[in-house]
CSV table of C-alpha atoms in Angstrom, one decimal:
chain,number,residue,atom,x,y,z
A,17,MET,CA,80.9,32.4,-221.5
A,18,THR,CA,77.9,34.0,-220.5
A,19,ALA,CA,77.8,37.7,-219.2
A,20,THR,CA,74.7,39.1,-217.5
A,21,THR,CA,74.8,42.9,-216.6
A,22,PHE,CA,72.0,44.6,-215.3
A,23,HIS,CA,71.8,47.3,-217.8
A,24,LYS,CA,71.9,44.8,-220.8
A,25,PRO,CA,70.1,41.5,-221.6
A,26,ALA,CA,71.8,38.3,-220.7
A,27,VAL,CA,74.1,36.6,-223.5
A,28,GLU,CA,73.2,33.1,-223.5
A,29,ASP,CA,75.6,30.2,-223.8
A,30,ARG,CA,74.5,28.7,-227.2
A,31,THR,CA,76.9,25.9,-226.7
A,32,SER,CA,75.4,24.5,-223.7
A,33,SER,CA,73.1,21.4,-224.2
A,34,SER,CA,70.9,22.5,-221.3
A,35,SER,CA,67.6,24.1,-222.2
A,36,SER,CA,68.5,26.9,-219.6
A,37,PRO,CA,72.1,27.9,-220.0
A,38,LEU,CA,74.0,28.4,-217.0
A,39,LEU,CA,75.4,32.0,-216.3
A,40,ARG,CA,79.3,32.2,-216.2
A,41,LEU,CA,79.7,35.9,-215.6
A,42,GLN,CA,77.5,38.2,-213.8
A,43,LEU,CA,78.3,42.0,-212.9
A,44,THR,CA,77.3,44.7,-210.5
A,45,PRO,CA,74.6,47.0,-211.9
A,46,THR,CA,76.1,50.2,-213.6
A,47,GLY,CA,76.2,53.2,-211.6
A,48,THR,CA,75.8,51.5,-208.2
A,49,ALA,CA,78.2,52.7,-205.3
A,50,PRO,CA,81.6,51.2,-205.3
A,51,ALA,CA,81.9,47.7,-203.7
A,52,LEU,CA,84.5,45.2,-202.5
A,53,ILE,CA,83.4,42.9,-205.5
A,54,ASP,CA,82.4,44.0,-209.1
A,55,GLY,CA,80.8,40.7,-210.0
A,56,ALA,CA,81.3,37.0,-210.1
A,57,TRP,CA,83.0,34.6,-212.6
A,58,TRP,CA,82.4,31.0,-212.8
A,59,PRO,CA,85.4,29.2,-214.9
A,60,ARG,CA,84.8,25.8,-216.1
A,61,SER,CA,88.4,24.6,-214.8
A,62,ARG,CA,91.5,26.0,-213.0
A,63,ASP,CA,93.6,26.3,-216.2
A,64,LEU,CA,93.9,30.3,-216.5
A,65,ALA,CA,95.4,30.1,-219.9
A,66,ALA,CA,92.3,28.2,-221.3
A,67,GLU,CA,89.7,30.4,-219.3
A,68,LEU,CA,91.0,33.9,-219.5
A,69,PRO,CA,90.4,34.3,-223.2
A,70,ALA,CA,86.8,33.8,-222.9
A,71,LEU,CA,86.4,36.1,-220.0
A,72,THR,CA,88.3,39.0,-221.7
A,73,ALA,CA,86.4,38.5,-224.9
A,74,VAL,CA,83.2,39.5,-222.9
A,75,LEU,CA,84.8,42.2,-220.7
A,76,ASP,CA,86.9,44.1,-223.4
A,77,SER,CA,83.8,45.3,-224.9
A,78,LEU,CA,82.1,46.3,-221.7
A,79,TRP,CA,85.1,47.8,-219.8
A,80,GLY,CA,87.9,48.4,-222.4
A,81,ARG,CA,90.8,46.3,-223.3
A,82,ILE,CA,91.9,44.3,-220.3
A,83,THR,CA,95.6,44.4,-220.1
A,84,HIS,CA,96.7,42.8,-216.8
A,85,VAL,CA,95.1,40.5,-214.3
A,86,THR,CA,96.3,39.3,-210.9
A,87,VAL,CA,95.6,36.3,-209.0
A,88,ASN,CA,96.3,34.5,-205.9
A,89,PRO,CA,98.3,31.3,-206.6
A,90,THR,CA,96.4,29.3,-204.1
A,91,PHE,CA,93.9,27.8,-206.3
A,92,TRP,CA,95.7,28.4,-209.7
A,93,PRO,CA,98.3,25.4,-210.2
A,94,VAL,CA,100.0,27.1,-213.3
A,95,ILE,CA,100.3,30.8,-213.8
A,96,PRO,CA,101.7,32.0,-217.2
A,97,ARG,CA,103.2,35.2,-217.4
A,98,ARG,CA,101.4,36.2,-220.6
A,99,ILE,CA,98.1,35.0,-222.2
A,100,PRO,CA,97.2,35.7,-225.7
A,101,VAL,CA,93.5,36.8,-226.0
A,102,GLN,CA,91.7,38.1,-228.9
A,103,GLY,CA,94.0,40.6,-230.5
A,104,HIS,CA,96.3,41.3,-227.6
A,105,VAL,CA,98.2,39.8,-224.8
A,106,VAL,CA,97.1,40.0,-221.1
A,107,LYS,CA,100.0,40.1,-218.5
A,108,VAL,CA,99.4,38.0,-215.4
A,109,GLY,CA,100.9,38.7,-211.8
A,110,TRP,CA,100.1,37.1,-208.7
A,111,PHE,CA,100.2,37.9,-204.8
A,112,ASP,CA,100.2,35.4,-202.1
A,113,ALA,CA,99.1,37.5,-199.0
A,114,GLU,CA,97.9,40.5,-200.4
A,115,GLN,CA,95.2,39.1,-202.7
A,116,ASP,CA,92.2,37.2,-201.6
A,117,PRO,CA,92.4,33.8,-202.9
A,118,HIS,CA,89.0,33.7,-204.3
A,119,LYS,CA,89.3,37.0,-206.1
A,120,LEU,CA,90.5,38.1,-209.6
A,121,LEU,CA,91.7,41.5,-210.3
A,122,LEU,CA,91.6,43.0,-213.7
A,123,PHE,CA,93.0,46.2,-215.0
A,124,SER,CA,92.0,48.2,-218.1
A,125,TYR,CA,93.7,51.0,-219.8
A,126,THR,CA,90.7,53.0,-220.1
A,127,ALA,CA,88.4,52.3,-217.2
A,128,GLY,CA,90.7,51.2,-214.2
A,129,ARG,CA,90.4,48.1,-212.1
A,130,TRP,CA,87.6,45.4,-211.5
A,131,ASP,CA,87.6,42.8,-208.8
A,132,LEU,CA,85.8,39.6,-209.5
A,133,LEU,CA,84.8,36.7,-207.2
A,134,VAL,CA,86.0,33.5,-208.7
A,135,ILE,CA,83.5,30.6,-207.9
A,136,PRO,CA,85.3,27.5,-207.8
A,137,PRO,CA,84.6,25.4,-211.0
A,138,GLU,CA,83.2,22.5,-209.0
A,139,THR,CA,80.6,24.4,-207.5
A,140,SER,CA,77.0,23.1,-207.9
A,141,ASP,CA,74.8,25.2,-210.2
A,142,ALA,CA,72.3,26.2,-207.3
A,143,THR,CA,75.3,27.5,-205.1
A,144,ALA,CA,77.0,29.1,-208.2
A,145,ALA,CA,73.8,30.8,-208.9
A,146,ARG,CA,73.4,32.0,-205.4
A,147,LEU,CA,76.8,33.4,-205.4
A,148,MET,CA,76.5,35.4,-208.5
A,149,THR,CA,73.3,37.1,-206.8
A,150,MET,CA,75.1,37.7,-203.6
A,151,ALA,CA,78.1,39.0,-205.4
A,152,THR,CA,76.3,41.5,-207.6
A,153,ASP,CA,74.0,42.6,-204.7
A,154,PRO,CA,74.8,46.4,-204.2
A,155,SER,CA,73.5,46.2,-200.5
A,156,ARG,CA,76.4,43.6,-199.6
A,157,SER,CA,79.9,44.5,-198.5
A,158,LEU,CA,81.6,41.1,-198.1
A,159,THR,CA,84.9,40.0,-199.4
A,160,ALA,CA,85.2,37.1,-202.0
A,161,SER,CA,86.2,34.6,-199.2
A,162,GLY,CA,83.2,36.1,-197.2
A,163,LEU,CA,80.9,35.6,-199.9
A,164,LEU,CA,82.1,31.7,-200.3
A,165,GLN,CA,81.7,31.1,-196.5
A,166,GLU,CA,78.3,32.7,-196.4
A,167,ALA,CA,77.3,30.4,-199.3
A,168,GLU,CA,78.6,27.4,-197.5
A,169,LEU,CA,76.8,28.3,-194.3
A,170,PHE,CA,73.5,28.5,-196.3
A,171,ARG,CA,74.4,25.1,-198.0
A,172,ILE,CA,75.0,23.4,-194.6
A,173,ALA,CA,71.9,24.9,-193.1
A,174,ALA,CA,69.7,23.9,-196.0
A,175,GLU,CA,71.0,20.4,-195.8
A,176,ALA,CA,70.2,20.2,-192.2
A,177,ASP,CA,66.5,21.6,-192.8
A,178,TRP,CA,66.2,18.9,-195.3
A,179,ASP,CA,67.3,16.1,-193.1
A,180,SER,CA,65.1,17.5,-190.2
A,181,THR,CA,62.0,17.5,-192.7
A,182,ARG,CA,62.8,13.9,-193.9
A,183,GLU,CA,62.9,12.8,-190.3
A,184,THR,CA,59.6,14.6,-189.7
A,185,VAL,CA,58.0,12.8,-192.4
A,186,TRP,CA,59.4,9.4,-191.4
A,187,ASP,CA,58.2,9.9,-188.0
A,188,SER,CA,54.7,11.1,-189.1
A,189,GLU,CA,54.7,7.7,-191.2
A,190,GLY,CA,55.4,5.6,-187.9
A,191,GLY,CA,59.0,5.5,-188.6
A,192,HIS,CA,60.0,5.3,-185.0
A,193,ASP,CA,57.2,3.1,-183.8
A,194,ALA,CA,57.0,0.8,-186.8
A,195,PRO,CA,57.8,-2.7,-186.0
A,196,ARG,CA,61.1,-3.8,-187.2
A,197,THR,CA,61.1,-6.7,-189.9
A,198,PRO,CA,64.1,-9.0,-189.6
A,199,ALA,CA,66.3,-9.3,-192.5
A,200,ARG,CA,65.7,-12.6,-194.5
A,201,GLY,CA,69.5,-12.8,-195.4
A,202,PRO,CA,72.7,-10.8,-195.9
A,203,ALA,CA,72.1,-7.5,-197.6
A,204,ARG,CA,73.4,-7.4,-201.2
A,205,ALA,CA,75.0,-4.4,-202.7
A,206,VAL,CA,73.2,-3.2,-205.9
A,207,THR,CA,75.3,-1.5,-208.6
A,208,GLY,CA,74.4,0.1,-211.8
A,209,HIS,CA,75.5,2.9,-214.2
A,210,ALA,CA,73.7,5.9,-214.2
A,211,PRO,CA,73.8,8.0,-217.5
A,212,ILE,CA,76.5,10.7,-217.4
A,213,PRO,CA,74.7,14.1,-218.2
A,214,ALA,CA,76.2,16.0,-221.3
A,215,GLN,CA,78.5,18.8,-220.0
A,216,GLY,CA,78.2,22.4,-221.4
A,217,LEU,CA,81.0,23.8,-223.3
C-alpha cells in the first residue's frame, strides 16, 4: 500500500518490481475545504478482507483508528461483517441505494468520516493516476461515479485523437493513394508468447 498526502512525502511501495512504484492511495490536501471525496484508493482486488488491512494500516496513523467501513455491494462479491486489521477489528456495513457504488466510507472514533473513491482494480496505470489526481483536486466537486465517468470520457477522447493522428500520418505517407499490392496467398496467423510482466505486490 502506498499513500500520498500533500503534507507528507509519498510512502513508496518497496515490494513493487517497478522502478517507479505505483501509488495505491492518495488523499486530499490537509486544510482544504470539505469536498465530496477525500481521496482515492486503488485496491489490487475486490477481496475486501484481503485489501482493507493494508488500507487501515496507513489511515490509522493519519486519521485515528478506523472502526467502521461501509460499501455498496455492487462491486464487492463478498462482504464480511468484521475484518481483523492491525491490533483491532473493523466492522463492515453496506448500503445498496444510499451509497455510491464506487465509494468507500471510513469512520474513526477520533476524527469522523472520510469518503474515498475506489478505483477499479483492473484500471490501467495511466487512468488510475489520472483518477487519483482528479479525486484529490480541491477545486473539483464530482461524485465518485462522476469521476469515473469523466475519466472514461477522457480515455475515449484520447483514443479517438490517437486514431485520428495515425490516420493523418498514414494519409501523409500515401496511404489512401498508394497502389494496392495483391495478396500472394492466404494470410497466415502469427502467434507467439509475450513475456508476462511481473506484478507488484
